[in-house]
Every structure is written in C-alpha cells, then in structure tokens.
Amino acid sequence: MNGGDGGGGVAAAPADPPPPLDWKFSQVFGERTAGEEVQEVDIISAIEFDKSGDHLATGDRGGRVVLFERTDTKENGGSRKDLEKIDYATSRHPEFRYKTEFQSHEPEFDYLKSLEIEEKINKIRWCQTANGALFLLSTNDKTIKFWKVQEKKVKKVASMNMDTSKAVGKSNIGSSSVSSSTNSHLANGGYKDTSSTNLMNDFKFPPGGIPSLRLPVVTYNETSLVTKCRRVYAHAHDYHINSISNNRSGDGETFISADDLRINLWNLEISNQSFNIVDVKPANMEDLTEVITCAEFHPTHCSTLAYSSSKGSIRLIDLRQSALCDKHSKLFEEHEAPGSKSFFTEIIASTSDIKFGRDGRYILSRDYMTLKLWDINMDSGPVSTFQVHDHLRPKLCDLYENDSIFDKFECCLSGDGQRVATGSYSNLFRVFGCAPGSNESTTLEASKNPMRRQVQTPSRPSTLSSLTRAVRRGVGESSGVDANGNSFDFTTKLLHLAWHPSENSIACAAANSLYMYYA
C-alpha cells in the first residue's frame, strides 16, 4: 500500500515498506483531572473528519455534536495547497480548536412500543459543503437529522448620522404614531390618520436647514455561527440504527441508513420517504441467523455499497441490479478451521465496523479480536489479518460475563492506505502497517504520553511475498499485562477513532476526552 495510485489502495508491485511512524501527542480536548468522575452524557460516541480534514465532529451520549476546525493552515498563511508549494520542509501538523456545539437529539419515548429512545449519537457523517456552510448528518437509535452550520455576519447600525439632538421639540420621532385624541375618530369606527401631521409639528428643522441628507450606516463587525436543522428523517426503522453513509461519489444527494435487518436509501431533500434496498428479515423470526452490523457506500462507485453481518461476512451489492438488493454481487467471509469452533466463535466473529480505502479497492473490517483487510477483487479470504488483542482469548468467559465481549470497536485507514488502526482496552489503540513486507505494529495509549505503554517487539522477516498470501500480525506481542506489568482495564475502552484523510494524524476518544496524535 504505497498510495502512489491516488491513495487508499494496496500497491500491486512489491516495494520496500515504509518505516514505522513515530507518534507524538498533539492535543487533548476535555481532559479530566485526576479523580474526576466522568458523567455518562459526556462520553464520546462518534468521531468523524470531513473530506478536507479541516473540520472534525464528535457526538456524545448526551445527544450533543461538537465541531472543531483546523487552525494551523490559517496561522501559516494560506491554504494547504499553497503550503504544499513551499519547497522546504515544515514541522507543521494538524491543530484544531473548538468551533461550536449544538444539541442534536433529545431523549424520547415511543408510546406505541413502550420504549425509551436515548439521545446518544451513534454516527456522524459530513456532507458536501455549499456557500461556505457546513452540512452533516447525525443519528441516534431511531432518528436521523440533517444539520447546516453557517457563519453569519451580525448586522449593527454603527451610527445614526442624522443628529436629532439638535432638533427643536421634545417628542421622539419613532414614537410619533396615530393620535389617541377622540376627535380623530370618524363614523363606523374609522379614524383620521394624523401621524404625518404630528410628525411635522413635533420635529422642526434647525435654522439654516440640514446641509445634507445622510442615512444610518449598517456595519458587520462580528460573526456568529448559526446551526439549523434542515431535515428530520424519522419513523423508517423498527430496529436501532447502527450506521449511516452518504454517497460521496455521486451527486451527494443520497445516503443510506442501516438497522439490524434493513438498509434504507434516502434523498437528502426528502424526509418523508425512503426506499428499502436490503431486507434480511425472515418470514419467521425464529429462522433469523444473522443481523446487519454496518453499511458503507463505495467511495468512487455511486451504485455500490457494502454491509457486514454478525457472522463476520461482508456483502457487496449493486443498486443497478434490482430495486430490492436481496442478492449480493460478492460475498467476503473467512471460514473457521475445522474443530476450532467454540461457544464464543460466532460472538467474536461479529463484524463491528467496516471502512473502504480511499480508492475503494480494499475494505477494512473489525471483529472482536482482529482487523481484516479485504481485496474486493479476491473473495477467497482476507489479504491480511491483524491480531488486536489475542492475549484475551483465555479470558473470553470473563469478557462474556461482564458483557465486554459485545463491545463494538471501530477501525480506520490512513489516507495513503499504508496503515490501519483500531482501539482496544485500557485506552490503548493499535496501528499496523499493511504495505507488502511491513512489520509495523505499534501500541499507543490515549494519554499525553502515547508511547508510555508501548510494547517493544523484535523485528521479524516478512512472510508477505504478495497480496494473494494472507498474513497474521500482532500474535503474541502482548500478554494479559502491559509492558509495565499493569493488568488491562476492561472498563476503559477506546471504541472510536478516526484517521485524518490526508495526513498521519489520528483522533481518538477515551471516555469524555478527545486525544489527537500526529507522526
């Protein structure tokens, strides 16, 4: 994966793998002090960079969306394209500042089903910008909303240029109105309009008159961010919405939303109608064997999308084939070795997240134990498998008892497609190199010292001679304790993270804190 073909794809020709990245702490937002208790509503539940990488959005369990904007390009004078033309190296890395926040969702109650609908933001997706305004989609379990965030100039009257203090007469011009005199009333309840007469009587021109007629001046000294909900897409899902994805390669007018059994196609401008394009609900619910866990539009083919299931499979469908895409065009799954099945096999095989590479040729998937990289042209199995926390296999019973085995970790790819990342427990996250021949496998902690709990691993000769040979990396690189002998904490988990679209920068959420790193 050298990114030379436009980024996001694995290079076909073997080449020397890039050296491992040296990650450094950049920023933290919402850092809590020692001993400070984290409020449930403040825990971050979604992270998303926009296409340019100049804006970052987070959602939390309290239904709020917080926006951040990049500042280093502005402070260095000029756009990113202008800075790229400079022929000397700079130490610049992405830096962000708080922009605004708004309440996206409120807690609701479904009286028909006697069901509480929590306000937690499940997913955020950026849409195309227009006229300097930002647009994004946010969803909780049942309702999707389309938001517009725009910077508007505040109008102020700088000065009333006509000096009324020199005018003869005490009456306020603005208060001169219809006379309240009873003499002004006419028959049939009418009245005689004397407002202009009173105005002339109350206001007298100064001696010599006014040299020139000047109007009030309106100035724009300040700007304010105005957030407006443009559309609400509701009542289309019987089950909890697990993902939304907008069609970035087409006209930008459509998006999909997925729940456990159905995927719906929407037009951004039409909120009262959607088209059901995938329905896996059986006639008899007792025959249900798998559910949809995630769905994602292809980044360059507007008619193609992929969705994953609780059995660990990924299906590629083409909207041009039929109105209801109940038949997939490709199926990607890895079969378990005979005799290796256990009570936990199906649980840990469930895919929690999928992401396309930038050029759309590769799909990254995350199940409970591993990251898998799939080539959409090769459905025989993943081209690479990365063990995230293989040391937890002996602890699956404990993880099942405390429900940790059902945690849904997200994954992400770098913009050049050479690396992948995902989260783990104890606020750790892993970065793997996926270029041919790469042995990169880095463990980082979401703190101001990300390398503090780095597990040192000896370099090994690569077993990846081509992309048709699957590799497994990360096995045996850590035990049940970290490098300092500390046991892993299953209550602190890093579920959500995102990779900057064009630079080696990662944003990740540890409870209510947003940490950012660069390399």
mmCIF file of N, CA and C in Angstrom, residues 165-289:
data_model
loop_
_atom_site.group_PDB
_atom_site.id
_atom_site.type_symbol
_atom_site.label_atom_id
_atom_site.label_comp_id
_atom_site.label_asym_id
_atom_site.label_seq_id
_atom_site.Cartn_x
_atom_site.Cartn_y
_atom_site.Cartn_z
ATOM 1 N N SER A 165 -30.477 65.380 18.235
ATOM 2 C CA SER A 165 -30.390 66.152 19.483
ATOM 3 C C SER A 165 -30.497 67.647 19.215
ATOM 4 N N LYS A 166 -30.163 68.067 17.982
ATOM 5 C CA LYS A 166 -30.223 69.489 17.643
ATOM 6 C C LYS A 166 -31.607 69.898 17.169
ATOM 7 N N ALA A 167 -32.481 68.931 17.020
ATOM 8 C CA ALA A 167 -33.823 69.239 16.535
ATOM 9 C C ALA A 167 -34.617 69.932 17.626
ATOM 10 N N VAL A 168 -35.491 70.850 17.190
ATOM 11 C CA VAL A 168 -36.349 71.568 18.123
ATOM 12 C C VAL A 168 -37.559 70.701 18.402
ATOM 13 N N GLY A 169 -37.898 70.566 19.642
ATOM 14 C CA GLY A 169 -39.055 69.735 20.005
ATOM 15 C C GLY A 169 -38.591 68.565 20.829
ATOM 16 N N LYS A 170 -39.431 68.129 21.736
ATOM 17 C CA LYS A 170 -39.064 67.097 22.684
ATOM 18 C C LYS A 170 -39.544 65.715 22.280
ATOM 19 N N SER A 171 -40.443 65.618 21.335
ATOM 20 C CA SER A 171 -41.064 64.320 21.053
ATOM 21 C C SER A 171 -40.105 63.428 20.293
ATOM 22 N N ASN A 172 -40.217 62.143 20.550
ATOM 23 C CA ASN A 172 -39.432 61.130 19.853
ATOM 24 C C ASN A 172 -40.091 60.830 18.517
ATOM 25 N N ILE A 173 -39.303 60.955 17.441
ATOM 26 C CA ILE A 173 -39.867 60.720 16.119
ATOM 27 C C ILE A 173 -40.402 59.306 16.018
ATOM 28 N N GLY A 174 -39.630 58.365 16.576
ATOM 29 C CA GLY A 174 -40.025 56.972 16.448
ATOM 30 C C GLY A 174 -41.309 56.684 17.179
ATOM 31 N N SER A 175 -41.645 57.508 18.215
ATOM 32 C CA SER A 175 -42.856 57.216 18.976
ATOM 33 C C SER A 175 -44.059 57.961 18.445
ATOM 34 N N SER A 176 -43.874 58.841 17.454
ATOM 35 C CA SER A 176 -44.999 59.558 16.864
ATOM 36 C C SER A 176 -45.853 58.573 16.096
ATOM 37 N N SER A 177 -47.060 58.444 16.485
ATOM 38 C CA SER A 177 -47.949 57.459 15.842
ATOM 39 C C SER A 177 -49.344 58.027 15.757
ATOM 40 N N VAL A 178 -50.299 57.170 15.618
ATOM 41 C CA VAL A 178 -51.678 57.614 15.469
ATOM 42 C C VAL A 178 -52.126 58.326 16.737
ATOM 43 N N SER A 179 -52.714 59.479 16.577
ATOM 44 C CA SER A 179 -53.150 60.261 17.738
ATOM 45 C C SER A 179 -54.237 59.516 18.486
ATOM 46 N N SER A 180 -54.191 59.646 19.803
ATOM 47 C CA SER A 180 -55.210 58.981 20.628
ATOM 48 C C SER A 180 -56.383 59.909 20.914
ATOM 49 N N SER A 181 -56.379 61.077 20.297
ATOM 50 C CA SER A 181 -57.460 62.041 20.525
ATOM 51 C C SER A 181 -58.782 61.481 20.041
ATOM 52 N N THR A 182 -59.823 61.686 20.849
ATOM 53 C CA THR A 182 -61.154 61.194 20.473
ATOM 54 C C THR A 182 -61.700 61.958 19.285
ATOM 55 N N ASN A 183 -61.185 63.166 19.013
ATOM 56 C CA ASN A 183 -61.674 63.959 17.908
ATOM 57 C C ASN A 183 -61.302 63.367 16.560
ATOM 58 N N SER A 184 -60.288 62.470 16.578
ATOM 59 C CA SER A 184 -59.839 61.942 15.304
ATOM 60 C C SER A 184 -60.711 60.807 14.803
ATOM 61 N N HIS A 185 -61.595 60.291 15.658
ATOM 62 C CA HIS A 185 -62.412 59.162 15.248
ATOM 63 C C HIS A 185 -63.501 59.612 14.284
ATOM 64 N N LEU A 186 -63.761 58.789 13.286
ATOM 65 C CA LEU A 186 -64.787 59.064 12.296
ATOM 66 C C LEU A 186 -65.937 58.085 12.467
ATOM 67 N N ALA A 187 -66.930 58.242 11.634
ATOM 68 C CA ALA A 187 -68.083 57.333 11.678
ATOM 69 C C ALA A 187 -67.654 55.926 11.324
ATOM 70 N N ASN A 188 -68.471 54.910 11.782
ATOM 71 C CA ASN A 188 -68.235 53.488 11.526
ATOM 72 C C ASN A 188 -66.897 52.999 12.103
ATOM 73 N N GLY A 189 -66.458 53.667 13.160
ATOM 74 C CA GLY A 189 -65.254 53.193 13.838
ATOM 75 C C GLY A 189 -63.969 53.582 13.154
ATOM 76 N N GLY A 190 -63.991 54.397 12.126
ATOM 77 C CA GLY A 190 -62.761 54.799 11.450
ATOM 78 C C GLY A 190 -62.046 55.893 12.212
ATOM 79 N N TYR A 191 -60.894 56.287 11.712
ATOM 80 C CA TYR A 191 -60.174 57.387 12.345
ATOM 81 C C TYR A 191 -59.410 58.131 11.275
ATOM 82 N N LYS A 192 -59.073 59.338 11.621
ATOM 83 C CA LYS A 192 -58.335 60.198 10.717
ATOM 84 C C LYS A 192 -56.835 60.061 11.012
ATOM 85 N N ASP A 193 -56.068 59.706 9.990
ATOM 86 C CA ASP A 193 -54.624 59.484 10.153
ATOM 87 C C ASP A 193 -53.918 60.825 10.267
ATOM 88 N N THR A 194 -53.475 61.117 11.501
ATOM 89 C CA THR A 194 -52.804 62.408 11.744
ATOM 90 C C THR A 194 -51.339 62.211 12.065
ATOM 91 N N SER A 195 -50.827 60.977 11.772
ATOM 92 C CA SER A 195 -49.442 60.697 12.151
ATOM 93 C C SER A 195 -48.472 61.637 11.442
ATOM 94 N N SER A 196 -48.706 61.887 10.165
ATOM 95 C CA SER A 196 -47.793 62.756 9.428
ATOM 96 C C SER A 196 -47.890 64.193 9.924
ATOM 97 N N THR A 197 -49.092 64.593 10.343
ATOM 98 C CA THR A 197 -49.268 65.951 10.852
ATOM 99 C C THR A 197 -48.525 66.114 12.171
ATOM 100 N N ASN A 198 -48.672 65.082 13.071
ATOM 101 C CA ASN A 198 -47.979 65.151 14.356
ATOM 102 C C ASN A 198 -46.461 65.167 14.153
ATOM 103 N N LEU A 199 -45.981 64.388 13.182
ATOM 104 C CA LEU A 199 -44.551 64.304 12.919
ATOM 105 C C LEU A 199 -44.002 65.681 12.540
ATOM 106 N N MET A 200 -44.756 66.382 11.713
ATOM 107 C CA MET A 200 -44.290 67.684 11.251
ATOM 108 C C MET A 200 -44.365 68.716 12.360
ATOM 109 N N ASN A 201 -45.354 68.540 13.250
ATOM 110 C CA ASN A 201 -45.480 69.506 14.336
ATOM 111 C C ASN A 201 -44.413 69.293 15.404
ATOM 112 N N ASP A 202 -44.072 67.996 15.659
ATOM 113 C CA ASP A 202 -43.133 67.700 16.729
ATOM 114 C C ASP A 202 -41.679 67.945 16.315
ATOM 115 N N PHE A 203 -41.378 67.721 15.054
ATOM 116 C CA PHE A 203 -39.989 67.851 14.615
ATOM 117 C C PHE A 203 -39.846 69.089 13.737
ATOM 118 N N LYS A 204 -38.934 69.981 14.128
ATOM 119 C CA LYS A 204 -38.707 71.202 13.358
ATOM 120 C C LYS A 204 -37.259 71.255 12.926
ATOM 121 N N PHE A 205 -37.039 71.658 11.706
ATOM 122 C CA PHE A 205 -35.689 71.734 11.171
ATOM 123 C C PHE A 205 -34.919 72.858 11.862
ATOM 124 N N PRO A 206 -33.630 72.654 12.108
ATOM 125 C CA PRO A 206 -32.834 73.723 12.722
ATOM 126 C C PRO A 206 -32.681 74.894 11.760
ATOM 127 N N PRO A 207 -32.346 76.062 12.320
ATOM 128 C CA PRO A 207 -32.176 77.239 11.445
ATOM 129 C C PRO A 207 -31.102 76.966 10.392
ATOM 130 N N GLY A 208 -31.402 77.304 9.180
ATOM 131 C CA GLY A 208 -30.476 77.091 8.080
ATOM 132 C C GLY A 208 -30.618 75.727 7.437
ATOM 133 N N GLY A 209 -31.450 74.869 8.060
ATOM 134 C CA GLY A 209 -31.690 73.549 7.492
ATOM 135 C C GLY A 209 -30.550 72.573 7.728
ATOM 136 N N ILE A 210 -30.719 71.368 7.181
ATOM 137 C CA ILE A 210 -29.698 70.317 7.293
ATOM 138 C C ILE A 210 -28.876 70.349 6.016
ATOM 139 N N PRO A 211 -27.558 70.449 6.147
ATOM 140 C CA PRO A 211 -26.720 70.613 4.944
ATOM 141 C C PRO A 211 -26.810 69.424 3.976
ATOM 142 N N SER A 212 -26.955 68.206 4.496
ATOM 143 C CA SER A 212 -27.048 67.043 3.600
ATOM 144 C C SER A 212 -27.843 65.943 4.279
ATOM 145 N N LEU A 213 -28.479 65.111 3.477
ATOM 146 C CA LEU A 213 -29.278 64.005 3.992
ATOM 147 C C LEU A 213 -28.379 62.767 4.075
ATOM 148 N N ARG A 214 -28.203 62.276 5.274
ATOM 149 C CA ARG A 214 -27.353 61.110 5.471
ATOM 150 C C ARG A 214 -28.164 59.989 6.122
ATOM 151 N N LEU A 215 -27.960 58.754 5.632
ATOM 152 C CA LEU A 215 -28.695 57.596 6.135
ATOM 153 C C LEU A 215 -27.880 56.840 7.174
ATOM 154 N N PRO A 216 -28.528 56.069 8.038
ATOM 155 C CA PRO A 216 -27.783 55.248 9.003
ATOM 156 C C PRO A 216 -26.878 54.245 8.283
ATOM 157 N N VAL A 217 -25.708 53.959 8.865
ATOM 158 C CA VAL A 217 -24.737 53.044 8.277
ATOM 159 C C VAL A 217 -24.814 51.703 8.991
ATOM 160 N N VAL A 218 -25.005 50.616 8.222
ATOM 161 C CA VAL A 218 -25.041 49.258 8.781
ATOM 162 C C VAL A 218 -23.668 48.622 8.588
ATOM 163 N N THR A 219 -23.096 48.124 9.674
ATOM 164 C CA THR A 219 -21.769 47.505 9.606
ATOM 165 C C THR A 219 -21.844 46.048 10.051
ATOM 166 N N TYR A 220 -20.827 45.305 9.678
ATOM 167 C CA TYR A 220 -20.711 43.892 10.055
ATOM 168 C C TYR A 220 -19.411 43.743 10.845
ATOM 169 N N ASN A 221 -19.487 43.957 12.135
ATOM 170 C CA ASN A 221 -18.287 43.902 12.971
ATOM 171 C C ASN A 221 -18.029 42.506 13.518
ATOM 172 N N GLU A 222 -19.077 41.693 13.682
ATOM 173 C CA GLU A 222 -18.941 40.389 14.303
ATOM 174 C C GLU A 222 -19.590 39.316 13.427
ATOM 175 N N THR A 223 -19.190 38.077 13.688
ATOM 176 C CA THR A 223 -19.833 36.942 13.035
ATOM 177 C C THR A 223 -20.292 35.964 14.107
ATOM 178 N N SER A 224 -21.354 35.263 13.827
ATOM 179 C CA SER A 224 -21.850 34.246 14.759
ATOM 180 C C SER A 224 -22.192 32.992 13.975
ATOM 181 N N LEU A 225 -22.011 31.844 14.611
ATOM 182 C CA LEU A 225 -22.337 30.575 13.977
ATOM 183 C C LEU A 225 -23.789 30.241 14.230
ATOM 184 N N VAL A 226 -24.493 29.975 13.160
ATOM 185 C CA VAL A 226 -25.909 29.640 13.256
ATOM 186 C C VAL A 226 -26.090 28.185 12.852
ATOM 187 N N THR A 227 -26.669 27.396 13.735
ATOM 188 C CA THR A 227 -26.915 25.980 13.471
ATOM 189 C C THR A 227 -28.405 25.766 13.246
ATOM 190 N N LYS A 228 -28.730 25.095 12.176
ATOM 191 C CA LYS A 228 -30.134 24.895 11.827
ATOM 192 C C LYS A 228 -30.362 23.462 11.383
ATOM 193 N N CYS A 229 -31.409 22.859 11.891
ATOM 194 C CA CYS A 229 -31.789 21.515 11.459
ATOM 195 C C CYS A 229 -32.611 21.634 10.178
ATOM 196 N N ARG A 230 -32.062 21.148 9.079
ATOM 197 C CA ARG A 230 -32.727 21.286 7.793
ATOM 198 C C ARG A 230 -33.771 20.200 7.535
ATOM 199 N N ARG A 231 -33.483 18.973 7.961
ATOM 200 C CA ARG A 231 -34.393 17.853 7.726
ATOM 201 C C ARG A 231 -34.341 16.895 8.906
ATOM 202 N N VAL A 232 -35.455 16.204 9.124
ATOM 203 C CA VAL A 232 -35.538 15.136 10.117
ATOM 204 C C VAL A 232 -36.086 13.902 9.419
ATOM 205 N N TYR A 233 -35.310 12.821 9.463
ATOM 206 C CA TYR A 233 -35.696 11.572 8.803
ATOM 207 C C TYR A 233 -36.059 10.579 9.905
ATOM 208 N N ALA A 234 -37.343 10.377 10.099
ATOM 209 C CA ALA A 234 -37.815 9.577 11.233
ATOM 210 C C ALA A 234 -38.788 8.487 10.778
ATOM 211 N N HIS A 235 -39.101 7.586 11.701
ATOM 212 C CA HIS A 235 -40.135 6.555 11.530
ATOM 213 C C HIS A 235 -39.866 5.621 10.354
ATOM 214 N N ALA A 236 -38.612 5.336 10.079
ATOM 215 C CA ALA A 236 -38.292 4.441 8.962
ATOM 216 C C ALA A 236 -37.599 3.165 9.430
ATOM 217 N N HIS A 237 -37.266 3.086 10.721
ATOM 218 C CA HIS A 237 -36.548 1.912 11.226
ATOM 219 C C HIS A 237 -37.252 1.337 12.449
ATOM 220 N N ASP A 238 -37.535 0.044 12.389
ATOM 221 C CA ASP A 238 -38.132 -0.647 13.536
ATOM 222 C C ASP A 238 -37.079 -1.042 14.553
ATOM 223 N N TYR A 239 -35.845 -1.143 14.099
ATOM 224 C CA TYR A 239 -34.755 -1.547 14.986
ATOM 225 C C TYR A 239 -33.738 -0.410 15.071
ATOM 226 N N HIS A 240 -32.777 -0.558 15.952
ATOM 227 C CA HIS A 240 -31.837 0.526 16.199
ATOM 228 C C HIS A 240 -30.924 0.756 14.994
ATOM 229 N N ILE A 241 -30.771 2.033 14.622
ATOM 230 C CA ILE A 241 -29.885 2.403 13.518
ATOM 231 C C ILE A 241 -28.434 2.221 13.982
ATOM 232 N N ASN A 242 -27.663 1.440 13.225
ATOM 233 C CA ASN A 242 -26.268 1.221 13.593
ATOM 234 C C ASN A 242 -25.290 1.984 12.712
ATOM 235 N N SER A 243 -25.729 2.448 11.539
ATOM 236 C CA SER A 243 -24.806 3.174 10.663
ATOM 237 C C SER A 243 -25.555 4.018 9.640
ATOM 238 N N ILE A 244 -24.911 5.083 9.217
ATOM 239 C CA ILE A 244 -25.372 5.899 8.095
ATOM 240 C C ILE A 244 -24.157 6.160 7.209
ATOM 241 N N SER A 245 -24.394 6.321 5.912
ATOM 242 C CA SER A 245 -23.296 6.577 4.979
ATOM 243 C C SER A 245 -23.841 7.367 3.806
ATOM 244 N N ASN A 246 -23.189 8.489 3.494
ATOM 245 C CA ASN A 246 -23.654 9.304 2.377
ATOM 246 C C ASN A 246 -22.891 8.957 1.107
ATOM 247 N N ASN A 247 -23.541 9.155 -0.013
ATOM 248 C CA ASN A 247 -22.985 8.809 -1.324
ATOM 249 C C ASN A 247 -22.072 9.933 -1.787
ATOM 250 N N ARG A 248 -20.785 9.797 -1.520
ATOM 251 C CA ARG A 248 -19.835 10.868 -1.814
ATOM 252 C C ARG A 248 -19.413 10.895 -3.281
ATOM 253 N N SER A 249 -19.515 9.742 -3.963
ATOM 254 C CA SER A 249 -19.023 9.687 -5.343
ATOM 255 C C SER A 249 -20.073 10.132 -6.352
ATOM 256 N N GLY A 250 -21.326 10.155 -5.980
ATOM 257 C CA GLY A 250 -22.385 10.557 -6.903
ATOM 258 C C GLY A 250 -22.664 12.042 -6.808
ATOM 259 N N ASP A 251 -23.951 12.378 -6.804
ATOM 260 C CA ASP A 251 -24.331 13.783 -6.754
ATOM 261 C C ASP A 251 -24.367 14.326 -5.328
ATOM 262 N N GLY A 252 -24.088 13.463 -4.355
ATOM 263 C CA GLY A 252 -24.091 13.908 -2.969
ATOM 264 C C GLY A 252 -25.466 14.113 -2.394
ATOM 265 N N GLU A 253 -26.493 13.643 -3.077
ATOM 266 C CA GLU A 253 -27.869 13.884 -2.642
ATOM 267 C C GLU A 253 -28.484 12.711 -1.894
ATOM 268 N N THR A 254 -27.818 11.560 -1.886
ATOM 269 C CA THR A 254 -28.421 10.380 -1.272
ATOM 270 C C THR A 254 -27.538 9.847 -0.148
ATOM 271 N N PHE A 255 -28.170 9.109 0.762
ATOM 272 C CA PHE A 255 -27.442 8.422 1.827
ATOM 273 C C PHE A 255 -28.228 7.190 2.235
ATOM 274 N N ILE A 256 -27.549 6.288 2.922
ATOM 275 C CA ILE A 256 -28.212 5.082 3.409
ATOM 276 C C ILE A 256 -28.202 5.073 4.935
ATOM 277 N N SER A 257 -29.170 4.382 5.499
ATOM 278 C CA SER A 257 -29.209 4.144 6.941
ATOM 279 C C SER A 257 -29.512 2.667 7.147
ATOM 280 N N ALA A 258 -28.835 2.069 8.116
ATOM 281 C CA ALA A 258 -28.974 0.624 8.335
ATOM 282 C C ALA A 258 -29.333 0.336 9.779
ATOM 283 N N ASP A 259 -30.252 -0.612 9.965
ATOM 284 C CA ASP A 259 -30.503 -1.160 11.291
ATOM 285 C C ASP A 259 -30.201 -2.657 11.255
ATOM 286 N N ASP A 260 -30.661 -3.414 12.227
ATOM 287 C CA ASP A 260 -30.305 -4.828 12.312
ATOM 288 C C ASP A 260 -30.790 -5.646 11.121
ATOM 289 N N LEU A 261 -31.904 -5.249 10.524
ATOM 290 C CA LEU A 261 -32.498 -6.089 9.487
ATOM 291 C C LEU A 261 -32.700 -5.396 8.150
ATOM 292 N N ARG A 262 -32.604 -4.086 8.097
ATOM 293 C CA ARG A 262 -32.915 -3.389 6.848
ATOM 294 C C ARG A 262 -31.923 -2.260 6.583
ATOM 295 N N ILE A 263 -31.760 -1.961 5.283
ATOM 296 C CA ILE A 263 -30.999 -0.794 4.845
ATOM 297 C C ILE A 263 -31.923 0.052 3.980
ATOM 298 N N ASN A 264 -32.030 1.329 4.296
ATOM 299 C CA ASN A 264 -32.896 2.253 3.558
ATOM 300 C C ASN A 264 -32.059 3.272 2.804
ATOM 301 N N LEU A 265 -32.565 3.663 1.635
ATOM 302 C CA LEU A 265 -31.930 4.687 0.804
ATOM 303 C C LEU A 265 -32.759 5.957 0.854
ATOM 304 N N TRP A 266 -32.118 7.077 1.146
ATOM 305 C CA TRP A 266 -32.788 8.367 1.306
ATOM 306 C C TRP A 266 -32.255 9.382 0.304
ATOM 307 N N ASN A 267 -33.092 10.367 0.004
ATOM 308 C CA ASN A 267 -32.645 11.583 -0.647
ATOM 309 C C ASN A 267 -32.602 12.675 0.419
ATOM 310 N N LEU A 268 -31.527 13.451 0.428
ATOM 311 C CA LEU A 268 -31.355 14.462 1.475
ATOM 312 C C LEU A 268 -32.506 15.461 1.522
ATOM 313 N N GLU A 269 -33.107 15.727 0.364
ATOM 314 C CA GLU A 269 -34.158 16.743 0.311
ATOM 315 C C GLU A 269 -35.549 16.188 0.622
ATOM 316 N N ILE A 270 -35.676 14.872 0.769
ATOM 317 C CA ILE A 270 -36.994 14.258 1.001
ATOM 318 C C ILE A 270 -36.935 13.499 2.314
ATOM 319 N N SER A 271 -37.634 13.995 3.309
ATOM 320 C CA SER A 271 -37.542 13.406 4.642
ATOM 321 C C SER A 271 -38.691 12.460 4.973
ATOM 322 N N ASN A 272 -39.740 12.466 4.165
ATOM 323 C CA ASN A 272 -40.906 11.637 4.493
ATOM 324 C C ASN A 272 -40.987 10.357 3.667
ATOM 325 N N GLN A 273 -39.925 10.034 2.935
ATOM 326 C CA GLN A 273 -39.960 8.838 2.095
ATOM 327 C C GLN A 273 -38.552 8.282 1.935
ATOM 328 N N SER A 274 -38.441 6.966 2.062
ATOM 329 C CA SER A 274 -37.171 6.282 1.806
ATOM 330 C C SER A 274 -37.467 4.974 1.088
ATOM 331 N N PHE A 275 -36.439 4.406 0.466
ATOM 332 C CA PHE A 275 -36.587 3.157 -0.272
ATOM 333 C C PHE A 275 -35.827 2.055 0.459
ATOM 334 N N ASN A 276 -36.510 0.959 0.715
ATOM 335 C CA ASN A 276 -35.881 -0.184 1.354
ATOM 336 C C ASN A 276 -35.107 -0.974 0.298
ATOM 337 N N ILE A 277 -33.778 -1.028 0.431
ATOM 338 C CA ILE A 277 -32.965 -1.685 -0.597
ATOM 339 C C ILE A 277 -32.404 -3.026 -0.134
ATOM 340 N N VAL A 278 -32.331 -3.248 1.186
ATOM 341 C CA VAL A 278 -31.908 -4.543 1.720
ATOM 342 C C VAL A 278 -32.834 -4.906 2.872
ATOM 343 N N ASP A 279 -33.349 -6.129 2.842
ATOM 344 C CA ASP A 279 -34.222 -6.617 3.902
ATOM 345 C C ASP A 279 -33.872 -8.070 4.187
ATOM 346 N N VAL A 280 -33.260 -8.324 5.336
ATOM 347 C CA VAL A 280 -32.861 -9.692 5.681
ATOM 348 C C VAL A 280 -33.798 -10.312 6.708
ATOM 349 N N LYS A 281 -34.929 -9.665 6.948
ATOM 350 C CA LYS A 281 -35.879 -10.193 7.929
ATOM 351 C C LYS A 281 -36.579 -11.426 7.360
ATOM 352 N N PRO A 282 -36.486 -12.573 8.031
ATOM 353 C CA PRO A 282 -37.165 -13.773 7.529
ATOM 354 C C PRO A 282 -38.655 -13.738 7.827
ATOM 355 N N ALA A 283 -39.400 -14.582 7.133
ATOM 356 C CA ALA A 283 -40.843 -14.645 7.371
ATOM 357 C C ALA A 283 -41.126 -15.064 8.802
ATOM 358 N N ASN A 284 -40.322 -15.945 9.317
ATOM 359 C CA ASN A 284 -40.435 -16.389 10.705
ATOM 360 C C ASN A 284 -39.177 -15.949 11.443
ATOM 361 N N MET A 285 -39.329 -15.113 12.446
ATOM 362 C CA MET A 285 -38.171 -14.564 13.151
ATOM 363 C C MET A 285 -37.337 -15.642 13.847
ATOM 364 N N GLU A 286 -37.932 -16.817 14.039
ATOM 365 C CA GLU A 286 -37.158 -17.909 14.630
ATOM 366 C C GLU A 286 -36.086 -18.415 13.675
ATOM 367 N N ASP A 287 -36.234 -18.086 12.399
ATOM 368 C CA ASP A 287 -35.249 -18.509 11.398
ATOM 369 C C ASP A 287 -34.108 -17.503 11.240
ATOM 370 N N LEU A 288 -34.140 -16.439 12.016
ATOM 371 C CA LEU A 288 -33.109 -15.408 11.906
ATOM 372 C C LEU A 288 -31.766 -15.938 12.406
ATOM 373 N N THR A 289 -30.755 -15.866 11.563
ATOM 374 C CA THR A 289 -29.432 -16.384 11.927
ATOM 375 C C THR A 289 -28.367 -15.290 12.005
#
